């Protein structure tokens, strides 16, 4: 089949982000922000490093309130993650979106991003995005396991023993959450570099334009 035959007709609205992907994306965004801010409040109660986060960057007001927020967001992320994982596996969304992935592709797209010349096809992740999404998935698993071992060390004694002592668990959790914050910063930077990616994550659709190719629907 030729490329012309496989392309959507000009002027036609095209769905690039299904509703379930958009919902889980924004629920994740809300939950992660709340979880990070409440985590910083918990951190401030017993800092690992010689600094504390200012109150405006924290959530919960005090240790007990922060823990309540942290656990509530944990359950929201788990429920949202199960929904997204089920959809991703059933629809083959993961296979289509994140693979194939190569070191050459990552380096090429990274250089393009540094020069603000990163091309983008709506609904298609570039190599840098693919790597970041896979990395943050692994960081999320580490944050969840280390947090679970700290929260329920008796019930999950085997997990706590596998990951190390309580101080080690705190460091693992802190490093994982720091990595997630780093992902969010890079993710926002890529949106700034390619701002036309944002509208379609809200509406889910783009429209083929005769002069400019795909453009996002308002």
Coordinates of N, CA and C in Angstrom, one line a residue:
X1 N 0.9 -1.2 0.0 CA 0.0 0.0 0.0 C 0.9 1.2 0.0
X2 N 0.6 2.2 -0.8 CA 1.4 3.4 -0.9 C 1.2 4.3 0.3
X3 N 2.1 5.2 0.6 CA 2.0 6.1 1.7 C 0.8 7.0 1.6
X4 N 0.5 7.5 0.4 CA -0.6 8.4 0.1 C -1.9 7.7 0.5
X5 N -2.0 6.4 0.1 CA -3.3 5.6 0.4 C -3.5 5.4 1.9
X6 N -2.4 5.3 2.6 CA -2.5 5.0 4.0 C -2.7 6.2 4.9
X7 N -2.5 7.4 4.3 CA -2.7 8.6 5.1 C -4.2 9.0 5.2
X8 N -4.6 9.7 6.3 CA -6.0 10.2 6.4 C -6.2 11.3 5.4
X9 N -7.4 11.4 4.9 CA -7.7 12.5 4.0 C -7.5 13.8 4.6
X10 N -7.1 14.8 3.8 CA -6.9 16.2 4.3 C -8.2 16.7 4.7
X11 N -8.2 17.5 5.8 CA -9.4 18.1 6.4 C -10.2 17.2 7.3
X12 N -9.7 15.9 7.4 CA -10.4 15.0 8.2 C -9.9 14.9 9.6
X13 N -10.8 14.8 10.6 CA -10.4 14.8 12.0 C -9.9 13.4 12.3
X14 N -8.7 13.2 13.0 CA -8.1 12.0 13.3 C -7.9 11.8 14.8
X15 N -8.3 10.6 15.3 CA -8.1 10.4 16.7 C -6.7 9.8 16.9
X16 N -5.9 10.5 17.8 CA -4.6 10.1 18.1 C -4.4 9.6 19.5
X17 N -5.2 10.1 20.4 CA -5.2 9.6 21.8 C -6.5 9.2 22.3
X18 N -6.8 7.9 22.4 CA -8.1 7.4 22.9 C -8.5 8.0 24.2
X19 N -9.7 8.1 24.5 CA -10.2 8.7 25.8 C -9.6 8.1 27.0
X20 N -9.4 6.8 27.1 CA -8.9 6.1 28.2 C -7.4 6.6 28.5
X21 N -6.7 6.8 27.4 CA -5.3 7.2 27.5 C -5.2 8.6 28.0
X22 N -6.1 9.5 27.6 CA -6.2 10.9 28.1 C -6.6 10.9 29.5
X23 N -7.6 10.2 29.9 CA -8.0 10.2 31.3 C -6.9 9.7 32.2
X24 N -6.3 8.6 31.9 CA -5.3 8.0 32.8 C -4.0 9.0 32.8
X25 N -3.8 9.6 31.7 CA -2.6 10.6 31.7 C -2.9 11.7 32.7
X26 N -4.0 12.3 32.7 CA -4.3 13.5 33.5 C -4.5 13.1 35.0
X27 N -5.1 11.9 35.2 CA -5.2 11.4 36.6 C -3.8 11.1 37.1
X28 N -2.9 10.5 36.3 CA -1.5 10.3 36.7 C -0.8 11.6 37.1
X29 N -1.0 12.6 36.2 CA -0.4 13.9 36.4 C -0.8 14.5 37.8
X30 N -2.1 14.5 38.1 CA -2.6 15.0 39.3 C -2.1 14.2 40.5
X31 N -2.1 12.9 40.4 CA -1.7 12.0 41.5 C -0.2 12.2 41.8
X32 N 0.6 12.2 40.7 CA 2.0 12.3 40.9 C 2.4 13.6 41.6
X33 N 1.8 14.7 41.1 CA 2.1 16.0 41.8 C 1.8 16.0 43.2
X34 N 0.6 15.5 43.6 CA 0.2 15.4 45.0 C 1.1 14.5 45.8
X35 N 1.5 13.4 45.2 CA 2.3 12.4 45.8 C 3.7 13.0 46.1
X36 N 4.3 13.7 45.1 CA 5.6 14.3 45.3 C 5.6 15.3 46.4
X37 N 4.6 16.2 46.3 CA 4.5 17.3 47.3 C 4.3 16.7 48.7
X38 N 3.4 15.7 48.9 CA 3.2 15.1 50.2 C 4.5 14.4 50.6
X39 N 5.2 13.8 49.6 CA 6.4 13.1 49.9 C 7.5 14.0 50.4
X40 N 7.5 15.2 49.9 CA 8.5 16.2 50.4 C 8.1 16.7 51.8
X41 N 6.8 16.7 52.1 CA 6.5 17.1 53.5 C 6.9 16.0 54.5
X42 N 6.8 14.7 54.0 CA 7.2 13.6 54.9 C 8.8 13.6 55.0
X43 N 9.4 14.0 53.9 CA 10.9 14.1 53.9 C 11.3 15.1 54.9
X44 N 10.6 16.3 55.0 CA 11.0 17.4 55.8 C 10.9 17.0 57.3
X45 N 10.1 16.0 57.7 CA 10.0 15.6 59.1 C 11.3 14.9 59.5
X46 N 12.1 14.3 58.6 CA 13.4 13.7 58.9 C 14.2 13.7 57.6
X47 N 14.9 14.8 57.3 CA 15.6 15.0 56.1 C 16.8 14.0 55.9
X48 N 16.9 13.5 54.7 CA 18.1 12.6 54.4 C 19.3 13.5 54.1
X49 N 19.1 14.7 53.6 CA 20.2 15.6 53.2 C 20.1 16.9 54.0
X50 N 21.1 17.7 54.0 CA 21.1 18.9 54.8 C 20.3 20.0 54.1
X51 N 19.1 19.7 53.8 CA 18.1 20.8 53.3 C 16.7 20.3 53.4
X52 N 15.8 21.2 53.4 CA 14.4 20.9 53.6 C 13.6 21.7 52.5
X53 N 12.5 21.1 52.0 CA 11.7 21.7 51.0 C 10.8 22.8 51.7
X54 N 10.7 24.0 51.0 CA 9.9 25.1 51.6 C 8.4 24.7 51.6
X55 N 7.7 25.2 52.6 CA 6.3 24.8 52.8 C 5.4 24.9 51.5
X56 N 5.7 25.9 50.7 CA 4.8 26.1 49.5 C 5.0 24.9 48.5
X57 N 6.1 24.1 48.6 CA 6.3 23.0 47.7 C 5.8 21.7 48.3
X58 N 5.2 21.7 49.5 CA 4.8 20.5 50.2 C 3.3 20.5 50.3
X59 N 2.8 19.3 50.7 CA 1.3 19.1 50.8 C 1.0 18.3 52.1
X60 N 0.0 18.7 52.8 CA -0.4 18.0 54.0 C -0.3 18.8 55.3
X61 N 0.6 19.8 55.3 CA 0.7 20.7 56.5 C 1.6 20.1 57.6
X62 N 1.5 18.8 57.8 CA 2.3 18.2 58.9 C 2.5 16.7 58.5
X63 N 3.3 16.0 59.3 CA 3.6 14.6 58.9 C 2.4 13.7 58.7
X64 N 1.4 13.8 59.7 CA 0.2 12.9 59.6 C -0.6 13.3 58.4
X65 N -0.8 14.6 58.1 CA -1.5 15.0 57.0 C -0.9 14.6 55.7
X66 N 0.5 14.7 55.6 CA 1.2 14.3 54.4 C 1.1 12.8 54.1
X67 N 1.2 12.0 55.2 CA 1.1 10.6 55.0 C -0.3 10.2 54.5
X68 N -1.3 10.9 55.0 CA -2.7 10.6 54.5 C -2.8 10.9 53.1
X69 N -2.3 12.1 52.6 CA -2.3 12.4 51.2 C -1.5 11.4 50.4
X70 N -0.3 11.0 50.9 CA 0.6 10.1 50.2 C -0.1 8.8 49.9
X71 N -0.8 8.2 51.0 CA -1.4 6.9 50.8 C -2.6 7.0 49.9
X72 N -3.4 8.1 50.0 CA -4.6 8.3 49.2 C -4.2 8.4 47.7
X73 N -3.1 9.1 47.4 CA -2.6 9.2 46.0 C -2.0 7.8 45.5
X74 N -1.4 7.1 46.5 CA -0.9 5.8 46.1 C -2.0 4.9 45.6
X75 N -3.2 4.8 46.3 CA -4.3 4.0 45.8 C -4.9 4.5 44.5
X76 N -4.9 5.8 44.3 CA -5.4 6.4 43.1 C -4.4 6.0 41.9
X77 N -3.1 6.0 42.2 CA -2.2 5.6 41.1 C -2.3 4.1 40.8
X78 N -2.5 3.3 41.9 CA -2.6 1.9 41.6 C -3.8 1.6 40.8
X79 N -5.0 2.2 41.1 CA -6.2 1.9 40.4 C -6.0 2.4 38.9
X80 N -5.5 3.6 38.8 CA -5.3 4.2 37.5 C -4.3 3.4 36.7
X81 N -3.2 2.9 37.3 CA -2.2 2.1 36.7 C -2.8 0.7 36.2
X82 N -3.6 0.1 37.0 CA -4.3 -1.2 36.6 C -5.1 -0.9 35.3
X83 N -5.9 0.2 35.3 CA -6.7 0.5 34.2 C -5.9 0.7 32.9
X84 N -4.8 1.5 33.1 CA -3.9 1.8 31.9 C -3.2 0.5 31.5
X85 N -2.7 -0.3 32.4 CA -2.0 -1.5 32.1 C -2.9 -2.5 31.3
X86 N -4.1 -2.6 31.8 CA -5.1 -3.5 31.2 C -5.4 -3.1 29.8
X87 N -5.6 -1.8 29.6 CA -5.9 -1.3 28.2 C -4.7 -1.4 27.3
X88 N -3.5 -1.1 27.9 CA -2.3 -1.2 27.1 C -2.0 -2.5 26.6
X89 N -2.2 -3.6 27.4 CA -2.0 -4.9 27.0 C -3.0 -5.4 26.0
X90 N -4.3 -5.1 26.3 CA -5.4 -5.6 25.5 C -5.4 -5.0 24.1
X91 N -5.0 -3.7 24.0 CA -5.1 -3.0 22.8 C -3.8 -3.0 22.0
X92 N -2.7 -3.6 22.7 CA -1.4 -3.5 22.1 C -0.8 -2.1 22.0
X93 N -1.4 -1.2 22.9 CA -0.9 0.2 22.9 C 0.6 0.3 23.2
X94 N 1.0 -0.5 24.2 CA 2.4 -0.5 24.6 C 3.3 -0.9 23.5
X95 N 3.0 -2.0 22.8 CA 3.8 -2.4 21.7 C 3.9 -1.4 20.6
X96 N 2.8 -0.8 20.2 CA 2.7 0.2 19.2 C 3.5 1.5 19.6
X97 N 3.3 1.9 20.8 CA 3.8 3.2 21.2 C 5.3 3.2 21.7
X98 N 5.7 2.2 22.3 CA 7.1 2.2 22.9 C 8.1 1.4 22.2
X99 N 7.8 0.6 21.2 CA 8.7 -0.2 20.5 C 8.5 -0.1 19.0
X100 N 9.6 -0.2 18.2 CA 10.9 -0.5 18.6 C 11.7 0.7 19.2
X101 N 12.7 0.4 19.9 CA 13.5 1.5 20.5 C 15.0 1.1 20.4
X102 N 15.8 2.1 19.9 CA 17.2 1.8 19.7 C 18.1 3.0 20.3
X103 N 19.3 2.7 20.7 CA 20.2 3.7 21.2 C 20.5 4.8 20.1
X104 N 20.6 4.4 18.9 CA 20.8 5.3 17.8 C 19.7 6.3 17.7
X105 N 18.5 5.8 17.8 CA 17.3 6.6 17.7 C 17.2 7.6 18.8
X106 N 17.5 7.2 20.0 CA 17.5 8.0 21.2 C 18.5 9.2 21.0
X107 N 19.8 8.8 20.6 CA 20.8 9.8 20.5 C 20.4 10.8 19.4
X108 N 19.9 10.4 18.3 CA 19.5 11.2 17.2 C 18.4 12.2 17.6
X109 N 17.4 11.7 18.3 CA 16.3 12.6 18.7 C 16.7 13.5 19.8
X110 N 17.6 13.0 20.7 CA 18.1 13.9 21.8 C 18.9 15.1 21.2
X111 N 19.7 14.8 20.2 CA 20.4 15.9 19.5 C 19.5 16.9 18.9
X112 N 18.4 16.4 18.3 CA 17.4 17.3 17.6 C 16.7 18.1 18.7
X113 N 16.4 17.5 19.8 CA 15.7 18.2 20.9 C 16.6 19.4 21.4
X114 N 17.9 19.1 21.5 CA 18.8 20.1 22.0 C 18.9 21.3 21.1
X115 N 18.7 21.1 19.8 CA 18.7 22.2 18.8 C 17.3 22.7 18.5
X116 N 16.3 22.3 19.3 CA 14.9 22.7 19.1 C 14.5 22.4 17.7
X117 N 14.9 21.2 17.2 CA 14.5 20.8 15.9 C 13.9 19.4 15.9
X118 N 13.2 19.1 16.9 CA 12.7 17.7 17.1 C 11.4 17.6 16.3
X119 N 11.3 16.8 15.3 CA 10.1 16.6 14.5 C 9.1 15.8 15.3
X120 N 7.8 15.9 15.0 CA 6.8 15.2 15.8 C 5.7 14.9 14.9
X121 N 5.2 13.6 15.0 CA 4.0 13.1 14.3 C 3.0 12.9 15.4
X122 N 1.8 13.6 15.3 CA 0.8 13.4 16.4 C 0.5 12.0 16.6
X123 N 0.5 11.6 17.9 CA 0.1 10.2 18.3 C 1.3 9.3 18.3
X124 N 2.5 9.7 17.8 CA 3.7 8.9 17.7 C 4.7 9.4 18.7
X125 N 5.3 8.6 19.5 CA 6.3 9.0 20.5 C 7.7 8.9 19.8
X126 N 8.5 10.0 20.0 CA 9.9 9.9 19.5 C 10.7 9.0 20.4
X127 N 11.9 8.7 20.0 CA 12.7 7.8 20.8 C 13.0 8.2 22.2
X128 N 13.2 9.5 22.4 CA 13.5 10.1 23.7 C 12.3 9.9 24.6
X129 N 11.1 10.1 24.1 CA 9.9 9.9 24.8 C 9.7 8.4 25.2
X130 N 10.0 7.5 24.3 CA 9.9 6.1 24.5 C 10.8 5.7 25.7
X131 N 12.0 6.2 25.6 CA 13.0 5.8 26.7 C 12.5 6.4 28.0
X132 N 12.1 7.6 28.0 CA 11.6 8.2 29.3 C 10.4 7.5 29.9
X133 N 9.5 7.2 29.0 CA 8.3 6.5 29.6 C 8.6 5.1 30.2
X134 N 9.5 4.4 29.5 CA 10.0 3.1 30.0 C 10.8 3.3 31.3
X135 N 11.6 4.3 31.4 CA 12.4 4.5 32.6 C 11.5 4.9 33.7
X136 N 10.5 5.8 33.5 CA 9.7 6.2 34.6 C 8.8 5.1 35.1
X137 N 8.5 4.2 34.2 CA 7.7 3.0 34.6 C 8.6 2.2 35.6
X138 N 9.8 2.0 35.3 CA 10.7 1.2 36.2 C 10.9 2.0 37.6
X139 N 11.1 3.3 37.5 CA 11.2 4.1 38.7 C 9.9 4.1 39.5
X140 N 8.8 4.0 38.9 CA 7.5 3.9 39.6 C 7.4 2.6 40.3
X141 N 7.9 1.5 39.7 CA 7.8 0.2 40.4 C 8.8 0.2 41.6
X142 N 10.0 0.8 41.4 CA 10.9 0.9 42.6 C 10.3 1.8 43.7
X143 N 9.7 2.9 43.3 CA 9.1 3.7 44.4 C 8.0 3.0 45.1
X144 N 7.2 2.3 44.3 CA 6.1 1.5 45.0 C 6.6 0.4 45.9
X145 N 7.5 -0.3 45.4 CA 8.0 -1.5 46.3 C 8.7 -1.0 47.5
X146 N 9.6 0.1 47.4 CA 10.3 0.6 48.5 C 9.3 1.3 49.5
X147 N 8.3 2.0 49.0 CA 7.3 2.6 49.8 C 6.5 1.6 50.5
X148 N 6.1 0.5 49.9 CA 5.3 -0.6 50.5 C 6.1 -1.3 51.6
X149 N 7.4 -1.5 51.4 CA 8.2 -2.1 52.4 C 8.4 -1.2 53.6
X150 N 8.4 0.1 53.4 CA 8.5 1.0 54.6 C 7.2 1.1 55.3
X151 N 6.1 1.1 54.6 CA 4.7 1.2 55.1 C 4.3 0.0 55.9
X152 N 4.6 -1.2 55.4 CA 4.2 -2.5 56.0 C 5.4 -3.4 56.1
X153 N 6.4 -3.0 57.0 CA 7.6 -3.9 57.0 C 7.4 -5.2 57.6
X154 N 6.3 -5.4 58.5 CA 6.1 -6.7 59.1 C 5.4 -7.6 58.1
X155 N 4.3 -7.1 57.5 CA 3.5 -7.9 56.5 C 4.4 -8.2 55.2
X156 N 5.3 -7.3 54.9 CA 6.1 -7.5 53.7 C 7.6 -7.6 54.1
X157 N 7.8 -8.5 55.1 CA 9.2 -8.6 55.7 C 10.2 -9.1 54.6
X158 N 9.7 -10.0 53.7 CA 10.6 -10.5 52.7 C 11.0 -9.4 51.7
X159 N 10.1 -8.5 51.4 CA 10.4 -7.4 50.5 C 11.4 -6.4 51.2
X160 N 11.1 -6.1 52.4 CA 12.0 -5.2 53.2 C 13.4 -5.8 53.3
X161 N 13.5 -7.1 53.5 CA 14.8 -7.8 53.6 C 15.5 -7.8 52.2
X162 N 14.8 -7.9 51.2 CA 15.4 -7.9 49.8 C 15.9 -6.6 49.4
X163 N 15.3 -5.5 49.9 CA 15.7 -4.2 49.5 C 16.6 -3.5 50.4
X164 N 16.8 -4.1 51.6 CA 17.7 -3.6 52.6 C 17.1 -3.0 53.9
X165 N 17.9 -2.3 54.7 CA 17.5 -1.8 55.9 C 16.5 -0.6 55.7
X166 N 15.9 -0.1 56.8 CA 15.0 1.0 56.7 C 15.7 2.2 56.1
X167 N 16.9 2.6 56.5 CA 17.6 3.7 55.9 C 17.8 3.5 54.4
X168 N 18.1 2.3 54.0 CA 18.3 2.0 52.6 C 17.0 2.1 51.8
X169 N 15.9 1.7 52.4 CA 14.6 1.9 51.8 C 14.2 3.3 51.6
X170 N 14.6 4.2 52.6 CA 14.3 5.6 52.4 C 15.1 6.2 51.3
X171 N 16.4 5.8 51.2 CA 17.2 6.3 50.1 C 16.7 5.8 48.7
X172 N 16.3 4.5 48.6 CA 15.8 4.0 47.4 C 14.5 4.8 47.0
X173 N 13.6 5.0 47.9 CA 12.4 5.7 47.7 C 12.7 7.1 47.2
X174 N 13.6 7.8 47.9 CA 13.9 9.2 47.6 C 14.5 9.3 46.2
X175 N 15.4 8.3 45.9 CA 16.1 8.4 44.6 C 15.1 8.1 43.4
X176 N 14.1 7.1 43.7 CA 13.1 6.8 42.7 C 12.2 8.0 42.5
X177 N 11.8 8.7 43.6 CA 10.9 9.8 43.4 C 11.6 11.0 42.8
X178 N 12.9 11.2 43.1 CA 13.7 12.2 42.4 C 13.8 12.0 40.9
X179 N 13.9 10.7 40.5 CA 13.9 10.4 39.1 C 12.6 10.7 38.4
X180 N 11.5 10.4 39.2 CA 10.2 10.7 38.6 C 10.0 12.2 38.4
X181 N 10.5 13.0 39.4 CA 10.4 14.5 39.3 C 11.3 14.9 38.1
X182 N 12.4 14.3 37.9 CA 13.2 14.6 36.7 C 12.5 14.3 35.4
X183 N 11.8 13.2 35.4 CA 11.0 12.8 34.2 C 9.9 13.9 33.9
X184 N 9.3 14.3 35.0 CA 8.2 15.4 34.8 C 8.8 16.6 34.2
X185 N 10.0 17.0 34.7 CA 10.7 18.2 34.2 C 11.0 18.1 32.7
X186 N 11.6 17.0 32.4 CA 12.0 16.7 31.0 C 10.7 16.6 30.1
X187 N 9.7 16.0 30.6 CA 8.4 15.9 29.9 C 7.8 17.3 29.6
X188 N 7.9 18.1 30.6 CA 7.3 19.5 30.4 C 8.2 20.3 29.4
X189 N 9.6 20.0 29.5 CA 10.5 20.7 28.5 C 10.2 20.3 27.1
X190 N 9.9 19.0 26.9 CA 9.6 18.5 25.5 C 8.3 19.1 25.0
X191 N 7.3 19.3 25.9 CA 6.1 20.0 25.5 C 6.3 21.4 25.1
X192 N 7.3 22.1 25.8 CA 7.6 23.5 25.5 C 8.3 23.5 24.1
X193 N 9.2 22.5 23.9 CA 9.9 22.5 22.6 C 8.9 22.2 21.4
X194 N 7.9 21.3 21.7 CA 6.9 20.9 20.7 C 5.5 21.1 21.3
X195 N 5.1 22.4 21.4 CA 3.9 22.7 22.1 C 2.6 22.2 21.4
X196 N 2.7 21.8 20.2 CA 1.5 21.3 19.5 C 1.1 19.9 20.0
X197 N 1.9 19.3 20.8 CA 1.5 18.0 21.4 C 0.5 18.1 22.5
X198 N 0.4 19.3 23.1 CA -0.5 19.4 24.2 C -2.0 19.4 23.9
X199 N -2.5 20.2 22.9 CA -3.9 20.1 22.6 C -4.5 18.8 22.3
X200 N -3.8 17.9 21.6 CA -4.3 16.6 21.3 C -4.4 15.7 22.5
X201 N -3.7 16.0 23.6 CA -3.8 15.2 24.8 C -5.0 15.7 25.6
X202 N -5.6 16.8 25.2 CA -6.9 17.2 25.8 C -8.1 16.8 25.0
X203 N -8.0 17.1 23.7 CA -9.1 16.8 22.8 C -9.0 15.4 22.2
X204 N -7.8 14.8 22.1 CA -7.6 13.5 21.6 C -7.5 13.5 20.1
X205 N -7.7 14.6 19.4 CA -7.8 14.6 17.9 C -6.9 15.6 17.3
X206 N -6.6 15.4 16.0 CA -5.9 16.4 15.2 C -6.7 16.4 13.9
X207 N -6.5 17.5 13.1 CA -7.2 17.6 11.9 C -6.2 17.8 10.8
X208 N -6.3 17.1 9.7 CA -5.5 17.2 8.5 C -5.8 18.5 7.8
X209 N -4.7 19.3 7.6 CA -4.9 20.6 7.0 C -4.1 20.6 5.6
X210 N -4.7 21.1 4.6 CA -4.1 21.1 3.3 C -2.8 21.8 3.2
X211 N -2.6 22.9 4.0 CA -1.4 23.7 3.9 C -0.3 23.2 5.0
X212 N -0.8 22.8 6.2 CA 0.1 22.6 7.3 C 0.2 21.2 7.7
X213 N -0.5 20.3 7.0 CA -0.5 18.9 7.4 C -1.4 18.7 8.6
X214 N -1.0 17.9 9.6 CA -1.8 17.7 10.7 C -1.8 18.9 11.6
X215 N -2.9 19.4 12.1 CA -3.0 20.4 13.1 C -4.0 20.0 14.2
X216 N -3.7 20.5 15.4 CA -4.5 20.0 16.5 C -5.9 20.7 16.6
X217 N -6.9 20.0 16.9 CA -8.2 20.6 17.1 C -8.3 21.3 18.4
X218 N -8.9 22.5 18.4 CA -9.1 23.2 19.6 C -10.4 22.7 20.3

